[in-house]
PDB file of C-alpha atoms in Angstrom:
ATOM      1  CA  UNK B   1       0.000   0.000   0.000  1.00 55.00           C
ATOM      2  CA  UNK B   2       1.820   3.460  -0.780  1.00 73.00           C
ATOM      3  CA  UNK B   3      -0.793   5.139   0.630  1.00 92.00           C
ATOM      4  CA  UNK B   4      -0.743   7.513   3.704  1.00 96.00           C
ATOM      5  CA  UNK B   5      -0.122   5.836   6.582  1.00 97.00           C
ATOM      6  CA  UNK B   6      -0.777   7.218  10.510  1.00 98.00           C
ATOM      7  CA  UNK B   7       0.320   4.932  13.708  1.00 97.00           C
ATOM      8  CA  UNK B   8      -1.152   3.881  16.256  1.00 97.00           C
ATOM      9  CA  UNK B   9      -4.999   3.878  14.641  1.00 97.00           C
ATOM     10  CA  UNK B  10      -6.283   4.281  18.007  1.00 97.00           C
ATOM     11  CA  UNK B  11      -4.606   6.144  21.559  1.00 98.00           C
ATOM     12  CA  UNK B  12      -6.477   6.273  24.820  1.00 98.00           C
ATOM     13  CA  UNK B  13      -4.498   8.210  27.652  1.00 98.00           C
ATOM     14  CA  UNK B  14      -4.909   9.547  31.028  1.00 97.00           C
ATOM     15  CA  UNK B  15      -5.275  13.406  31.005  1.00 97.00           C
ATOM     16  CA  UNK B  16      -2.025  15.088  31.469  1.00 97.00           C
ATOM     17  CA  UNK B  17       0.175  12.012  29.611  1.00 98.00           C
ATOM     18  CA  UNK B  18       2.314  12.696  26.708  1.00 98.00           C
ATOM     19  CA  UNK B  19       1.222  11.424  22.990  1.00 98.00           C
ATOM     20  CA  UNK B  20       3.452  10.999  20.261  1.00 98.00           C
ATOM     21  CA  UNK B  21       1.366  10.179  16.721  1.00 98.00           C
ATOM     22  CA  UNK B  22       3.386   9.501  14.025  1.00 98.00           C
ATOM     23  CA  UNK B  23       2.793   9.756   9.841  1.00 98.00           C
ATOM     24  CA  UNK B  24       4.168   8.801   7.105  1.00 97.00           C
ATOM     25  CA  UNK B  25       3.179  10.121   3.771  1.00 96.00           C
ATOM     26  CA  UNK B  26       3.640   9.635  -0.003  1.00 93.00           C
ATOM     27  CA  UNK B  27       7.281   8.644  -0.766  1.00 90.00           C
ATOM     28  CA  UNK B  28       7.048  11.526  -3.483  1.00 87.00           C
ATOM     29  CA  UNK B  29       4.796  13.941  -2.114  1.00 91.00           C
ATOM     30  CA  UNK B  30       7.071  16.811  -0.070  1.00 91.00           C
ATOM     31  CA  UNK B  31       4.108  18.712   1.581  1.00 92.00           C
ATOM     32  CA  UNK B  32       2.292  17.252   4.499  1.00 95.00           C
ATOM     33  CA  UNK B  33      -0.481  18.718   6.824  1.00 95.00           C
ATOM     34  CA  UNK B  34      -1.754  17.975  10.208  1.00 96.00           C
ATOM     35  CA  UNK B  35      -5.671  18.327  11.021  1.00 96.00           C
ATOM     36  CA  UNK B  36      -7.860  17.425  13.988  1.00 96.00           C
ATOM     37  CA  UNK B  37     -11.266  16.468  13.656  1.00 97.00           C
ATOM     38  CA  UNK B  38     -14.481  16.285  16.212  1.00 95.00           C
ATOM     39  CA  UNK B  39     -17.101  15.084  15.583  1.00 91.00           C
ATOM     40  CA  UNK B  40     -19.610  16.473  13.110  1.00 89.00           C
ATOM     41  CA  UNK B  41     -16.736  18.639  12.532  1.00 92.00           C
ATOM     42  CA  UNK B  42     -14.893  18.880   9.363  1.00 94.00           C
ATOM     43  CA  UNK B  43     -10.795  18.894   9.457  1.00 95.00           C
ATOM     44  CA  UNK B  44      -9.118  21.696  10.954  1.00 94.00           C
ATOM     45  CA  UNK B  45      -5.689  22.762   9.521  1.00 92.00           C
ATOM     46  CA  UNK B  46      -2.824  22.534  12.400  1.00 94.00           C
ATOM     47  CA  UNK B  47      -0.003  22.657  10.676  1.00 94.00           C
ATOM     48  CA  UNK B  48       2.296  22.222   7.544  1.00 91.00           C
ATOM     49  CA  UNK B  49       5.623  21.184   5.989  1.00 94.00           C
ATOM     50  CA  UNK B  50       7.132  21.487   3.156  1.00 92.00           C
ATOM     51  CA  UNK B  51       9.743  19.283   3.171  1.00 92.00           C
ATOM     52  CA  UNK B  52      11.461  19.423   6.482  1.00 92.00           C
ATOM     53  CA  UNK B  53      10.492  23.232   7.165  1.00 92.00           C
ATOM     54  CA  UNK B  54       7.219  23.634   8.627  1.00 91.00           C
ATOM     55  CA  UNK B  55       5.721  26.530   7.101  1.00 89.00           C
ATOM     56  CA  UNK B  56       2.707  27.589   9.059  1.00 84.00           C
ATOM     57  CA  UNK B  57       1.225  26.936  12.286  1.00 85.00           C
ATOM     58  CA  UNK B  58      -3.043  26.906  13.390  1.00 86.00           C
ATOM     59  CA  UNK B  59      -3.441  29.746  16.537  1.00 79.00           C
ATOM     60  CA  UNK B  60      -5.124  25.974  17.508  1.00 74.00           C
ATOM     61  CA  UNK B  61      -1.849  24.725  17.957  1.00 79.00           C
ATOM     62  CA  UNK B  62      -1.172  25.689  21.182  1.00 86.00           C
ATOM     63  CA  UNK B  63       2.283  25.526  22.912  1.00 91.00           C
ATOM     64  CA  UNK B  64       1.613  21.467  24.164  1.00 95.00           C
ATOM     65  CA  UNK B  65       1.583  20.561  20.272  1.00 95.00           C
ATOM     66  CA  UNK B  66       4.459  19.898  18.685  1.00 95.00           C
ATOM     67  CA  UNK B  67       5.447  18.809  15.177  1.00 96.00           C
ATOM     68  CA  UNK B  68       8.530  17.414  13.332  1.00 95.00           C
ATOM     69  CA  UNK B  69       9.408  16.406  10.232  1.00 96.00           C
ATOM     70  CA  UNK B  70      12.978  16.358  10.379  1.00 91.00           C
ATOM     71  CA  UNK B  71      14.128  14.321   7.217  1.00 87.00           C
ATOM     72  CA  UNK B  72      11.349  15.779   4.694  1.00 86.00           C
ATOM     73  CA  UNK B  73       9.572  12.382   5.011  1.00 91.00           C
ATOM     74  CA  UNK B  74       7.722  11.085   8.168  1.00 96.00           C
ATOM     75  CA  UNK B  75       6.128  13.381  10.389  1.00 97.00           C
ATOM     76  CA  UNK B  76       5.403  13.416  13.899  1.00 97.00           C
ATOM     77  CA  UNK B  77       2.958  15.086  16.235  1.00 97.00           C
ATOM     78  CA  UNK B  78       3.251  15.520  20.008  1.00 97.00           C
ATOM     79  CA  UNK B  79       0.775  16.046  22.597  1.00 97.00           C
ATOM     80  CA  UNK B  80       1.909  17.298  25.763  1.00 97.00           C
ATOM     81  CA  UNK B  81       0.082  17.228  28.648  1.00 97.00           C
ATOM     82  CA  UNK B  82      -3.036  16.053  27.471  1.00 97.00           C
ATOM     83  CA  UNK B  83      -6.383  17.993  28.054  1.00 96.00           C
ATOM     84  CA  UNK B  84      -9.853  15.601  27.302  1.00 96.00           C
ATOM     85  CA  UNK B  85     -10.699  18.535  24.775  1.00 95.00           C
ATOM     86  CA  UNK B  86      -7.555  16.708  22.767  1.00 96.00           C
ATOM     87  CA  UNK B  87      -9.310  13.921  22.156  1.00 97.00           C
ATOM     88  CA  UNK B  88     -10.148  13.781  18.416  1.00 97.00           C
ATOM     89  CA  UNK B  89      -9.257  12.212  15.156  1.00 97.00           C
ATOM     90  CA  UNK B  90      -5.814  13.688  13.703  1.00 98.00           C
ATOM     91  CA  UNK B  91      -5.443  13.327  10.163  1.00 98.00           C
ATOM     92  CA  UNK B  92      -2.053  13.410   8.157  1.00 97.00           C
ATOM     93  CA  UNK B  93      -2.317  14.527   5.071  1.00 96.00           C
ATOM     94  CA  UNK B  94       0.216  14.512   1.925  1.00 94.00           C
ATOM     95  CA  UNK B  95       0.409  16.455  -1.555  1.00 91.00           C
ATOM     96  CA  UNK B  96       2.691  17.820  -4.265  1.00 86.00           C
ATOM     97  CA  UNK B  97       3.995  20.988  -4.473  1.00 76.00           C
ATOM     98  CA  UNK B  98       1.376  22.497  -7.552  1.00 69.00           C
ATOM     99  CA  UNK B  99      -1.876  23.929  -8.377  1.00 57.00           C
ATOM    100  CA  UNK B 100      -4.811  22.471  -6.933  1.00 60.00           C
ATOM    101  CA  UNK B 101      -3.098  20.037  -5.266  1.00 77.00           C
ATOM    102  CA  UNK B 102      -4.982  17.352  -4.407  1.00 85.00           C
ATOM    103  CA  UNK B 103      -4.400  16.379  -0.601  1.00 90.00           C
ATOM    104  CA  UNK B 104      -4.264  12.878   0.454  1.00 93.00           C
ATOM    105  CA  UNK B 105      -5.570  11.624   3.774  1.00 95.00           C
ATOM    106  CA  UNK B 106      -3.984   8.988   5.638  1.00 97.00           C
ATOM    107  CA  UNK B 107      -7.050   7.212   8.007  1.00 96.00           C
ATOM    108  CA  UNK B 108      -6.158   9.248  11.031  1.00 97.00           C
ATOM    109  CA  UNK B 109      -5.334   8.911  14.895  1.00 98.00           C
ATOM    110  CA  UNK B 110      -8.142   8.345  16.763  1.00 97.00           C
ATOM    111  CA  UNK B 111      -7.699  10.003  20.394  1.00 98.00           C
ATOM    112  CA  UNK B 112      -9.156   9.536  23.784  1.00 98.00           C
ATOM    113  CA  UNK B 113      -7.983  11.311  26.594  1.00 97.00           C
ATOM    114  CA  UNK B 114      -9.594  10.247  29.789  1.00 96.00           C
TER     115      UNK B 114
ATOM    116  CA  UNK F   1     -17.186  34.921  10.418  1.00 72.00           C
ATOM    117  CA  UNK F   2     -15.767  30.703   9.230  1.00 83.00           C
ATOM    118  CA  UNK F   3     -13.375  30.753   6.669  1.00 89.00           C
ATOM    119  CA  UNK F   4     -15.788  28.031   5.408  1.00 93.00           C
ATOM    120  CA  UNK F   5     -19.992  27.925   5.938  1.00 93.00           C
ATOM    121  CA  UNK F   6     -22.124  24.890   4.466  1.00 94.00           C
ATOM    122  CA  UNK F   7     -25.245  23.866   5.188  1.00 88.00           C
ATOM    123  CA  UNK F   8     -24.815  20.261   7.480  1.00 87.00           C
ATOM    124  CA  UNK F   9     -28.052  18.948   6.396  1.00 87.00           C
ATOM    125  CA  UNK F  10     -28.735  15.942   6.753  1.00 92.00           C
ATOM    126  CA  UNK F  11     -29.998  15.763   2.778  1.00 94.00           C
ATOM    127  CA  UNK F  12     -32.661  12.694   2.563  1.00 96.00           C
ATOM    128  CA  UNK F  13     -32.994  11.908  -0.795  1.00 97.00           C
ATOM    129  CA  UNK F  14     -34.358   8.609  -3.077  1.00 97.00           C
ATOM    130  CA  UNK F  15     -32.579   7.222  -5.350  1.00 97.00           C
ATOM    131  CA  UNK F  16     -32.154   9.074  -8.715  1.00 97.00           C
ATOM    132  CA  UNK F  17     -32.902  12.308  -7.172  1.00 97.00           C
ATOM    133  CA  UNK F  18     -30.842  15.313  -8.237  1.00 97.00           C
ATOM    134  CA  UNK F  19     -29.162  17.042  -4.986  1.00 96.00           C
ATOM    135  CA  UNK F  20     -27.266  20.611  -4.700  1.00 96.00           C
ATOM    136  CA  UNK F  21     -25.129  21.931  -2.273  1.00 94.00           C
ATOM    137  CA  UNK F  22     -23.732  24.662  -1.495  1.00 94.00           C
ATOM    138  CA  UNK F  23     -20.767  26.512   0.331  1.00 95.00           C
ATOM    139  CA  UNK F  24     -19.443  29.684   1.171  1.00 96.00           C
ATOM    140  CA  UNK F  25     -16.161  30.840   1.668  1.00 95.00           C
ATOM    141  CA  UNK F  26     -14.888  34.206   3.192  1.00 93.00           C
ATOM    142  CA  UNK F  27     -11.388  34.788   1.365  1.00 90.00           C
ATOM    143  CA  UNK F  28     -11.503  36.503  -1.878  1.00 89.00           C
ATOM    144  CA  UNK F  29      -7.945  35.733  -2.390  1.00 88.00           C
ATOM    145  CA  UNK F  30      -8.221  32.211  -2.014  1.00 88.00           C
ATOM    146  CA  UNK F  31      -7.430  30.273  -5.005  1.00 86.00           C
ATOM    147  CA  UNK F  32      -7.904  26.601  -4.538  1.00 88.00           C
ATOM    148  CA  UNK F  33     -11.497  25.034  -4.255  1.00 92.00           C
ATOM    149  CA  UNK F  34     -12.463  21.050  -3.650  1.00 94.00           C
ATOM    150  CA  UNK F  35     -15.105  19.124  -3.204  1.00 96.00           C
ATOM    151  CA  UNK F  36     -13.993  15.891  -0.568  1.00 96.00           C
ATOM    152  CA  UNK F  37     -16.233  13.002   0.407  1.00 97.00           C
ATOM    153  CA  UNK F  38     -15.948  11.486   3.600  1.00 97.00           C
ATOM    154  CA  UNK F  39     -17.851   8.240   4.421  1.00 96.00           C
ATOM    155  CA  UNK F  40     -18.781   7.268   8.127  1.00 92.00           C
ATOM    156  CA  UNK F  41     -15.411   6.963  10.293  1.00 89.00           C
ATOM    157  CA  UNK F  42     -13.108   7.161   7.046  1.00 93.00           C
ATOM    158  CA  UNK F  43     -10.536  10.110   6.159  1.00 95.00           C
ATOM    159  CA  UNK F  44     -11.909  12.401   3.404  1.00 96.00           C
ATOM    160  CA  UNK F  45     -10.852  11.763  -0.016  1.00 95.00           C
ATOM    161  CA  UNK F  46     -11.518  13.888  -3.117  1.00 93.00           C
ATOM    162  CA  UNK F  47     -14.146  13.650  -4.843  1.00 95.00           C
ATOM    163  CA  UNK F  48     -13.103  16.658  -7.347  1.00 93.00           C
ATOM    164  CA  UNK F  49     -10.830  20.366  -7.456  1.00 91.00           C
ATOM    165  CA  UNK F  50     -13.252  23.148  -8.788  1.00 92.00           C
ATOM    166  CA  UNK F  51     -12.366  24.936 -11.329  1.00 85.00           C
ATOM    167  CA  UNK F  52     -13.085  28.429 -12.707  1.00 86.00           C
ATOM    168  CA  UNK F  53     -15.153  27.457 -15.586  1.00 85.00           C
ATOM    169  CA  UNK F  54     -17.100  24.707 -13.688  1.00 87.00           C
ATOM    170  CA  UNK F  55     -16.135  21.284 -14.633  1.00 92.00           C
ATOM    171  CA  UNK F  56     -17.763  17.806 -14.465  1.00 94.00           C
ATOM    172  CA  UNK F  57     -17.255  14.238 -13.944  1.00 93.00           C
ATOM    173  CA  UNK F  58     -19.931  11.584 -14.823  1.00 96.00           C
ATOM    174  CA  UNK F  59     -23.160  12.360 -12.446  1.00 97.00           C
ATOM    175  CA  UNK F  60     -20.988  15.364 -10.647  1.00 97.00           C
ATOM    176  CA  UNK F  61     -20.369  18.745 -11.399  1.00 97.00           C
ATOM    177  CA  UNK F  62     -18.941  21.609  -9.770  1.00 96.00           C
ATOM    178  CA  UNK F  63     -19.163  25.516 -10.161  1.00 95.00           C
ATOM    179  CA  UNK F  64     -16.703  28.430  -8.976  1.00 95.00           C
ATOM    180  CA  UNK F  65     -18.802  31.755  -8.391  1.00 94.00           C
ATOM    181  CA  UNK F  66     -15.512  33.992  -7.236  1.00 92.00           C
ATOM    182  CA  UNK F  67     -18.404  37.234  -7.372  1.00 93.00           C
ATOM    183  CA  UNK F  68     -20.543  35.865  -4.789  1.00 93.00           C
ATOM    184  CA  UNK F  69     -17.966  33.677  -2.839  1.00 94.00           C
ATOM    185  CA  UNK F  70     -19.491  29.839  -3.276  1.00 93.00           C
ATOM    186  CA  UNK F  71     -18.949  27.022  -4.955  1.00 96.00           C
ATOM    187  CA  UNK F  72     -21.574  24.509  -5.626  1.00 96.00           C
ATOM    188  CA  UNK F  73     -21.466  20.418  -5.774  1.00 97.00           C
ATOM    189  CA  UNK F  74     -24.838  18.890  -7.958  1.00 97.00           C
ATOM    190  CA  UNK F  75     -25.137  15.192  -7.783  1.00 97.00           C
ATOM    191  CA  UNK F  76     -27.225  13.596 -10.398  1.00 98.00           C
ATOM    192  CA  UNK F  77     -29.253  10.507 -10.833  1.00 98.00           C
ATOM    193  CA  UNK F  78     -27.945   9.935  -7.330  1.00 98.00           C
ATOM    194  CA  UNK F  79     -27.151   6.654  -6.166  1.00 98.00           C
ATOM    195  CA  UNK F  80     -27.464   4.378  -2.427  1.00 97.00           C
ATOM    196  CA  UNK F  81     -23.268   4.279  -2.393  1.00 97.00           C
ATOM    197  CA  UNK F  82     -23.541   8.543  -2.910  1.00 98.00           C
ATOM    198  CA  UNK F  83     -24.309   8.541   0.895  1.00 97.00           C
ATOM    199  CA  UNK F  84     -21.445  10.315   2.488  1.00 97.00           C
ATOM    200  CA  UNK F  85     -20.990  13.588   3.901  1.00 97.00           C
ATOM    201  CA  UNK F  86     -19.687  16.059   1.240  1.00 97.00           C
ATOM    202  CA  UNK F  87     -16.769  18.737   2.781  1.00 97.00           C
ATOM    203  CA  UNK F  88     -16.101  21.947   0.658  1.00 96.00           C
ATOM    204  CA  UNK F  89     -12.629  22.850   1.061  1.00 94.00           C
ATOM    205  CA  UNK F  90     -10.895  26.420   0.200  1.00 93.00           C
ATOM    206  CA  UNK F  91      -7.388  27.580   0.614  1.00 87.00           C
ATOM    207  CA  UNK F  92      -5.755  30.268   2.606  1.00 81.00           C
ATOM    208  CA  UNK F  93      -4.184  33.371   0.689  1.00 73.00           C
ATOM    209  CA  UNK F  94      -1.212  31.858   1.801  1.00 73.00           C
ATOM    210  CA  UNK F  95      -2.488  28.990  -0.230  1.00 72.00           C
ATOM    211  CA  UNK F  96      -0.489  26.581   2.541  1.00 77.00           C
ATOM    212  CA  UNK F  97      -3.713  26.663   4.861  1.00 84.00           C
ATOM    213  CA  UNK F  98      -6.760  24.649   3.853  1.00 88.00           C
ATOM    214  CA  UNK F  99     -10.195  25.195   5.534  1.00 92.00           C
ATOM    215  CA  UNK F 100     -12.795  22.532   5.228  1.00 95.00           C
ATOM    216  CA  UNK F 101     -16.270  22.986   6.011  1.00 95.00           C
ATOM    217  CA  UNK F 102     -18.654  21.644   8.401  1.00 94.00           C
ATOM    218  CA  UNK F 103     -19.879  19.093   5.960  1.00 95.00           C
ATOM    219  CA  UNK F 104     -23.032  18.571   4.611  1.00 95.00           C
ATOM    220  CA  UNK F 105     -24.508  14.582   5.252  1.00 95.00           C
ATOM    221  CA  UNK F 106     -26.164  13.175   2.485  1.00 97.00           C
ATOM    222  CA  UNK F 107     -28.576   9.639   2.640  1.00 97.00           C
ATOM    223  CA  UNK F 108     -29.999   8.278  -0.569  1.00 97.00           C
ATOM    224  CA  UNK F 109     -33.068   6.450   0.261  1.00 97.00           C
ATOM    225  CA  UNK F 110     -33.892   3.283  -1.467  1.00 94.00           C
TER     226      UNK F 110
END
């Protein structure tokens, strides 16, 4: 599958633990997005890279969320100190660098902070 | 004011119906315009971009109105497996940023 891929599927943690999701996009595609998503919510944009450098950051991304994508390839994104209004579906997404660029979802992190 | 306004819905319609939505976006400068689908617990997955001069793809078409800020998403002769919530998406002016709507949920009714 050279899809978009997004580990673990599925995190439940105690409120104020640390969460680490990981994604790893198209081998060829050198821009990748985060998004959250509650429900009957659509996506919202958290942040982007394009290729290692991330670009631009959501005012939702507070200071406990953290991203990386420090060889241009995978991505992560940290949670610190979880908060039960973290818990949401995060979404990696992947494109090339053109015109209407269509973005490719991986099937998300689902997250439950208790 | 959203970056991004649709109308959730839900949209009950039988099978072969014709269905419209619509969206609104707030950014005149925003240049990029889709049209996702995303099915019950799945990740979104395009459906189609939207063009300037409208364009279509069997039973779907799509129209840019930059004048009045919407785009537009018709299904025709819809079908059971067209149930899905349908997510209008429009870039920043950045064009890095992408804001999706609400949704809109659609059922097709035997």
């Amino acid at each position: 599958d050279t899809g978009v891929s997004q580990d673990p599927r599925h995190k439940i943690t105690k409120r104020g633990q640390n969460v680490t999701f990981r994604c790893d996009p198209i081998s060829e595609h050198n821009r990748l997005y985060w998004y959250r998503q509650t429900l009957g919510q659509g996506p919202e944009f958290l942040t982007y890279f394009q290729n290692e450098a991330q670009l631009e950051k959501s005012r939702l991304l507070s200071d406990r969320f953290s991203a990386e994508r420090p060889k241009g390839s995978f991505s992560t994104l940290e949670i610190q100190r979880t908060e039960q209004g973290d818990s949401a579906m995060y979404l990696c997404a992947s494109s090339l660098e053109r015109l209407q660029e269509t973005q490719y979802f991986g099937p998300g992190t689902r997250l439950l902070v208790l | 004011r959203k970056e991004v306004e649709q109308d959730p819905g839900p949209f009950n319609v039988p099978e072969g119906a014709t269905v419209a939505f619509n969206c609104t976006y707030s950014n005149s400068a925003s240049q990029s315009f889709f049209w996702y689908r995303q099915d019950c617990r799945k990740e979104p997955k395009l459906l189609m971009s939207v063009y300037s001069s409208g364009n279509e793809d069997g039973r779907f078409t799509a129209q840019l109105n930059r004048a009045s800020q919407y785009i537009s998403l018709l299904i025709r002769d819809s079908k059971l497996s067209d149930s899905a919530t349908y997510l209008c998406v429009v870039n920043s002016n950045t064009g890095n940023q992408f804001y999706f709507g609400t949704g809109t949920s659609l059922t097709v009714i035997p």
